Tab-separated table of C-alpha atoms in Angstrom:
chain	number	residue	atom	x	y	z
A	1211	LYS	CA	-2.775	-5.298	1.107
A	1212	GLN	CA	0.195	-3.122	0.505
A	1213	GLU	CA	2.653	-2.260	3.033
A	1214	VAL	CA	5.067	0.767	3.077
A	1215	THR	CA	7.976	0.768	5.211
A	1216	GLN	CA	10.869	3.574	5.937
A	1217	ILE	CA	13.995	2.937	7.300
A	1218	PRO	CA	15.609	4.429	9.745
A	1219	ALA	CA	12.613	6.063	11.625
A	1220	ALA	CA	15.507	8.630	12.131
A	1221	LEU	CA	18.628	9.807	11.057
A	1222	SER	CA	21.544	12.692	12.299
A	1223	VAL	CA	24.241	13.202	9.669
A	1224	PRO	CA	26.639	16.282	9.553
A	1225	GLU	CA	26.526	19.332	6.841
A	1226	GLY	CA	27.606	17.927	3.632
A	1227	GLU	CA	27.088	14.647	3.783
A	1228	ASN	CA	25.602	12.756	0.841
A	1229	LEU	CA	22.715	10.358	2.435
A	1230	VAL	CA	20.120	7.994	1.302
A	1231	LEU	CA	16.507	7.351	2.620
A	1232	ASN	CA	14.871	4.119	2.011
A	1233	CYS	CA	11.161	3.008	0.936
A	1234	SER	CA	10.244	-0.275	0.861
A	1235	PHE	CA	6.665	-1.520	-0.568
A	1236	THR	CA	5.255	-5.337	-0.442
A	1237	ASP	CA	3.122	-5.205	-3.750
A	1238	SER	CA	4.968	-4.118	-6.744
A	1239	ALA	CA	1.897	-3.734	-8.656
A	1240	ILE	CA	1.954	0.294	-8.178
A	1241	TYR	CA	1.076	3.195	-10.459
A	1242	ASN	CA	3.241	5.564	-8.815
A	1243	LEU	CA	5.562	6.459	-5.829
A	1244	GLN	CA	5.829	10.260	-4.254
A	1245	TRP	CA	8.488	11.104	-1.743
A	1246	PHE	CA	7.119	14.261	-0.016
A	1247	ARG	CA	8.805	16.762	2.932
A	1248	GLN	CA	7.150	17.602	5.941
A	1249	ASP	CA	8.367	20.577	8.076
A	1250	PRO	CA	7.127	20.417	11.930
A	1251	GLY	CA	3.861	21.500	12.056
A	1252	LYS	CA	3.097	22.191	8.678
A	1253	GLY	CA	1.479	19.721	5.655
A	1254	LEU	CA	3.404	18.148	2.901
A	1255	THR	CA	4.793	19.228	-0.167
A	1256	SER	CA	5.525	16.625	-2.879
A	1257	LEU	CA	9.235	16.714	-3.626
A	1258	LEU	CA	9.858	13.950	-6.729
A	1259	LEU	CA	6.506	12.218	-7.999
A	1260	ILE	CA	8.068	8.796	-9.877
A	1261	GLN	CA	5.737	6.733	-12.357
A	1262	SER	CA	6.010	3.270	-12.791
A	1263	SER	CA	7.324	3.184	-15.876
A	1264	GLN	CA	9.865	5.321	-14.545
A	1265	ARG	CA	13.261	4.408	-13.062
A	1266	GLU	CA	14.159	7.449	-11.428
A	1267	GLN	CA	13.941	11.620	-11.338
A	1268	THR	CA	15.776	14.153	-10.295
A	1269	SER	CA	15.262	17.792	-8.796
A	1270	GLY	CA	18.097	19.919	-8.311
A	1271	ARG	CA	19.986	18.150	-5.285
A	1272	LEU	CA	17.521	15.335	-4.983
A	1273	ASN	CA	17.034	11.961	-6.591
A	1274	ALA	CA	14.673	9.583	-6.239
A	1275	SER	CA	14.739	5.896	-7.860
A	1276	LEU	CA	12.134	3.289	-8.103
A	1277	ASP	CA	12.824	-0.689	-8.684
A	1278	LYS	CA	9.350	-2.122	-8.552
A	1279	SER	CA	10.503	-6.253	-8.970
A	1280	SER	CA	12.622	-5.366	-5.210
A	1281	GLY	CA	9.656	-3.102	-4.187
A	1282	ARG	CA	12.514	-0.307	-3.110
A	1283	SER	CA	12.557	3.385	-3.664
A	1284	THR	CA	15.405	5.287	-2.856
A	1285	LEU	CA	15.516	9.245	-2.174
A	1286	TYR	CA	18.784	10.596	-2.547
A	1287	ILE	CA	20.101	14.016	-1.133
A	1288	ALA	CA	23.404	15.536	-2.313
A	1289	ALA	CA	25.773	17.824	-0.341
A	1290	SER	CA	22.978	17.821	2.540
A	1291	GLN	CA	22.041	21.360	4.416
A	1292	PRO	CA	20.747	22.225	7.742
A	1293	GLY	CA	17.394	23.221	5.763
A	1294	ASP	CA	17.260	19.793	4.485
A	1295	SER	CA	15.942	18.695	8.333
A	1296	ALA	CA	12.680	17.543	8.095
A	1297	THR	CA	10.839	14.282	7.601
A	1298	TYR	CA	10.413	12.335	4.613
A	1299	LEU	CA	7.854	10.374	3.671
A	1300	CYS	CA	7.390	7.741	0.759
A	1301	ALA	CA	3.822	7.285	-0.865
A	1302	VAL	CA	2.710	4.468	-3.160
A	1303	GLY	CA	0.144	5.107	-5.436
A	1304	THR	CA	-1.754	1.900	-6.130
A	1305	SER	CA	-2.736	0.502	-9.625
A	1306	GLY	CA	-6.478	0.482	-10.134
A	1307	THR	CA	-7.499	3.079	-7.516
A	1308	TYR	CA	-7.204	6.783	-6.524
A	1309	LYS	CA	-5.086	5.705	-3.224
A	1310	TYR	CA	-2.055	6.847	-1.907
A	1311	ILE	CA	-0.116	4.450	1.147
A	1312	PHE	CA	2.226	6.351	3.077
A	1313	GLY	CA	5.233	5.127	5.018
A	1314	THR	CA	5.713	6.646	8.823
A	1315	GLY	CA	8.895	8.718	7.698
A	1316	THR	CA	12.060	8.912	8.114
A	1317	ARG	CA	12.998	12.107	10.478
A	1318	LEU	CA	16.279	13.699	9.311
A	1319	LYS	CA	18.091	15.920	11.165
A	1320	VAL	CA	21.187	17.979	9.176
A	1321	LEU	CA	24.175	19.373	11.604
A	1322	ALA	CA	26.108	22.354	10.762
B	984	ASN	CA	-2.743	31.528	-5.281
B	985	ALA	CA	-3.536	30.410	-1.820
B	986	GLY	CA	-3.773	26.569	-2.901
B	987	VAL	CA	-5.224	24.496	-0.306
B	988	THR	CA	-6.506	25.830	2.776
B	989	GLN	CA	-8.117	23.985	6.140
B	990	THR	CA	-10.345	25.331	8.395
B	991	PRO	CA	-10.021	25.494	11.438
B	992	LYS	CA	-5.897	24.833	12.302
B	993	PHE	CA	-7.085	24.251	15.816
B	994	ARG	CA	-10.033	22.692	17.524
B	995	VAL	CA	-10.563	21.419	21.134
B	996	LEU	CA	-13.913	18.922	21.410
B	997	LYS	CA	-15.465	17.495	24.066
B	998	THR	CA	-16.610	13.286	23.675
B	999	GLY	CA	-19.906	13.117	21.507
B	1000	GLN	CA	-19.490	16.991	20.185
B	1001	SER	CA	-19.698	17.341	16.234
B	1002	MET	CA	-18.040	19.475	14.100
B	1003	THR	CA	-17.070	20.271	10.253
B	1004	LEU	CA	-13.911	20.542	9.039
B	1005	LEU	CA	-13.417	22.603	6.007
B	1006	CYS	CA	-10.900	22.036	2.532
B	1007	ALA	CA	-11.087	24.291	-0.061
B	1008	GLN	CA	-8.471	24.525	-3.069
B	1009	ASP	CA	-8.269	27.400	-6.163
B	1010	MET	CA	-6.439	24.910	-8.191
B	1011	ASN	CA	-9.571	23.675	-9.652
B	1012	HIS	CA	-8.554	20.017	-9.062
B	1013	GLU	CA	-10.575	17.202	-9.752
B	1014	TYR	CA	-9.666	15.221	-6.816
B	1015	MET	CA	-9.479	15.832	-3.118
B	1016	TYR	CA	-8.856	13.829	-0.210
B	1017	TRP	CA	-8.880	13.557	3.437
B	1018	TYR	CA	-6.117	11.629	5.815
B	1019	ARG	CA	-5.379	11.366	9.566
B	1020	GLN	CA	-1.507	11.777	10.461
B	1021	ASP	CA	-0.942	9.636	13.846
B	1022	PRO	CA	2.064	8.971	15.764
B	1023	GLY	CA	3.710	6.180	14.348
B	1024	MET	CA	1.268	5.408	12.234
B	1025	GLY	CA	1.904	7.786	8.959
B	1026	LEU	CA	-1.128	9.208	6.910
B	1027	ARG	CA	-4.081	7.305	6.481
B	1028	LEU	CA	-6.872	7.920	3.579
B	1029	ILE	CA	-10.420	8.779	5.504
B	1030	HIS	CA	-12.435	9.387	2.787
B	1031	TYR	CA	-12.051	10.712	-1.196
B	1032	SER	CA	-13.771	12.371	-3.765
B	1033	VAL	CA	-12.908	12.286	-7.532
B	1034	GLY	CA	-15.279	15.062	-8.484
B	1035	GLU	CA	-17.979	17.194	-7.656
B	1036	GLY	CA	-20.798	15.186	-5.865
B	1037	THR	CA	-18.807	11.997	-5.468
B	1038	THR	CA	-16.935	10.581	-2.473
B	1039	ALA	CA	-15.650	7.281	-1.802
B	1040	LYS	CA	-14.413	5.876	1.565
B	1041	GLY	CA	-10.980	5.395	2.340
B	1042	GLU	CA	-8.478	3.203	4.734
B	1043	VAL	CA	-10.253	4.434	7.895
B	1044	PRO	CA	-13.758	5.948	7.340
B	1045	ASP	CA	-15.571	4.908	10.094
B	1046	GLY	CA	-16.616	7.878	12.561
B	1047	TYR	CA	-16.567	10.269	9.345
B	1048	ASN	CA	-18.503	11.583	6.954
B	1049	VAL	CA	-17.952	13.876	4.012
B	1050	SER	CA	-19.444	16.025	1.266
B	1051	ARG	CA	-18.078	17.381	-2.183
B	1052	LEU	CA	-21.122	19.459	-3.005
B	1053	LYS	CA	-18.961	22.341	-4.867
B	1054	LYS	CA	-15.833	21.008	-7.004
B	1055	GLN	CA	-13.215	23.695	-5.074
B	1056	ASN	CA	-14.372	22.511	-1.365
B	1057	PHE	CA	-14.687	19.035	0.608
B	1058	LEU	CA	-16.002	18.807	3.795
B	1059	LEU	CA	-14.808	16.539	6.670
B	1060	GLY	CA	-17.871	16.044	9.508
B	1061	LEU	CA	-17.477	14.555	12.550
B	1062	GLU	CA	-21.031	13.219	13.886
B	1063	SER	CA	-19.841	12.389	17.593
B	1064	ALA	CA	-16.406	12.809	18.522
B	1065	ALA	CA	-14.465	10.184	20.185
B	1066	PRO	CA	-10.965	10.602	22.067
B	1067	SER	CA	-9.874	7.817	19.229
B	1068	GLN	CA	-9.974	10.904	16.741
B	1069	THR	CA	-7.737	12.836	18.302
B	1070	SER	CA	-5.002	13.753	15.476
B	1071	VAL	CA	-4.180	15.922	12.846
B	1072	TYR	CA	-6.052	16.041	9.445
B	1073	PHE	CA	-4.742	16.816	6.089
B	1074	CYS	CA	-6.921	17.859	3.332
B	1075	ALA	CA	-5.013	17.273	-0.161
B	1076	SER	CA	-6.011	17.905	-3.873
B	1077	SER	CA	-4.629	16.669	-7.265
B	1078	TYR	CA	-5.387	17.532	-10.597
B	1079	SER	CA	-5.997	13.806	-12.330
B	1080	GLU	CA	-4.473	10.485	-11.485
B	1081	ARG	CA	-2.473	10.296	-14.027
B	1082	GLY	CA	0.902	11.352	-14.849
B	1083	ALA	CA	2.225	14.969	-13.106
B	1084	GLY	CA	-1.567	15.367	-12.116
B	1085	ASN	CA	-1.326	13.379	-9.520
B	1086	ILE	CA	1.071	15.216	-7.518
B	1087	GLN	CA	-1.070	15.888	-4.215
B	1088	TYR	CA	-0.832	19.490	-2.857
B	1089	PHE	CA	-1.933	19.610	0.929
B	1090	GLY	CA	-2.993	22.240	3.221
B	1091	ALA	CA	-1.267	23.088	6.568
B	1092	GLY	CA	-3.364	20.548	8.544
B	1093	THR	CA	-5.622	20.826	11.529
B	1094	ARG	CA	-5.137	19.706	15.124
B	1095	LEU	CA	-7.899	18.144	16.450
B	1096	SER	CA	-8.031	17.073	20.282
B	1097	VAL	CA	-11.347	15.396	21.730
B	1098	LEU	CA	-11.578	14.896	25.615
């Protein structure tokens, strides 16, 4: 059974710092992996989608990498800003199904 | 372009009452999903649909039923609500299961309390 873990559960950094959020999964037979952002009381917004054949995806200050063999993905945020404060979740798409397994998220706070 | 709309946004039920949560999407997506989000447990898939008239069970389907009579709507029903169903419910949709079409778009959520 696929399990997705995100460590740390919470993180506080000063504005301007580059940071890395981690996501690990137990079954390397994945279809794809998505990173989402969730603001308090709101729904999820997809940030980046990495297919199983890809190593990384970039969007603006965000870069997500995928290493299936080690069961890990990282989300790199460059030059963090207070507006980046939110909970970041990763979700693993399982091969052969339409289902995503979500991690419990990392709550990020960027201090001005 | 509204995206994914969930109705209602908040609801309080008494144990044993029934209700239906409505999810509507205007993006002509084939795939629709219902999740629940609980503290410390992340999002868990309740039911999903891969097209009009089809539904399938997810990770935690017990106590819930769903219907997809129209492509744009996905209904989640609670026949006899229990306190364990207190949660935030999210609906999502995606164009397909392949490539960039697999990006999931989420609604704003429904906060349900069962007393």
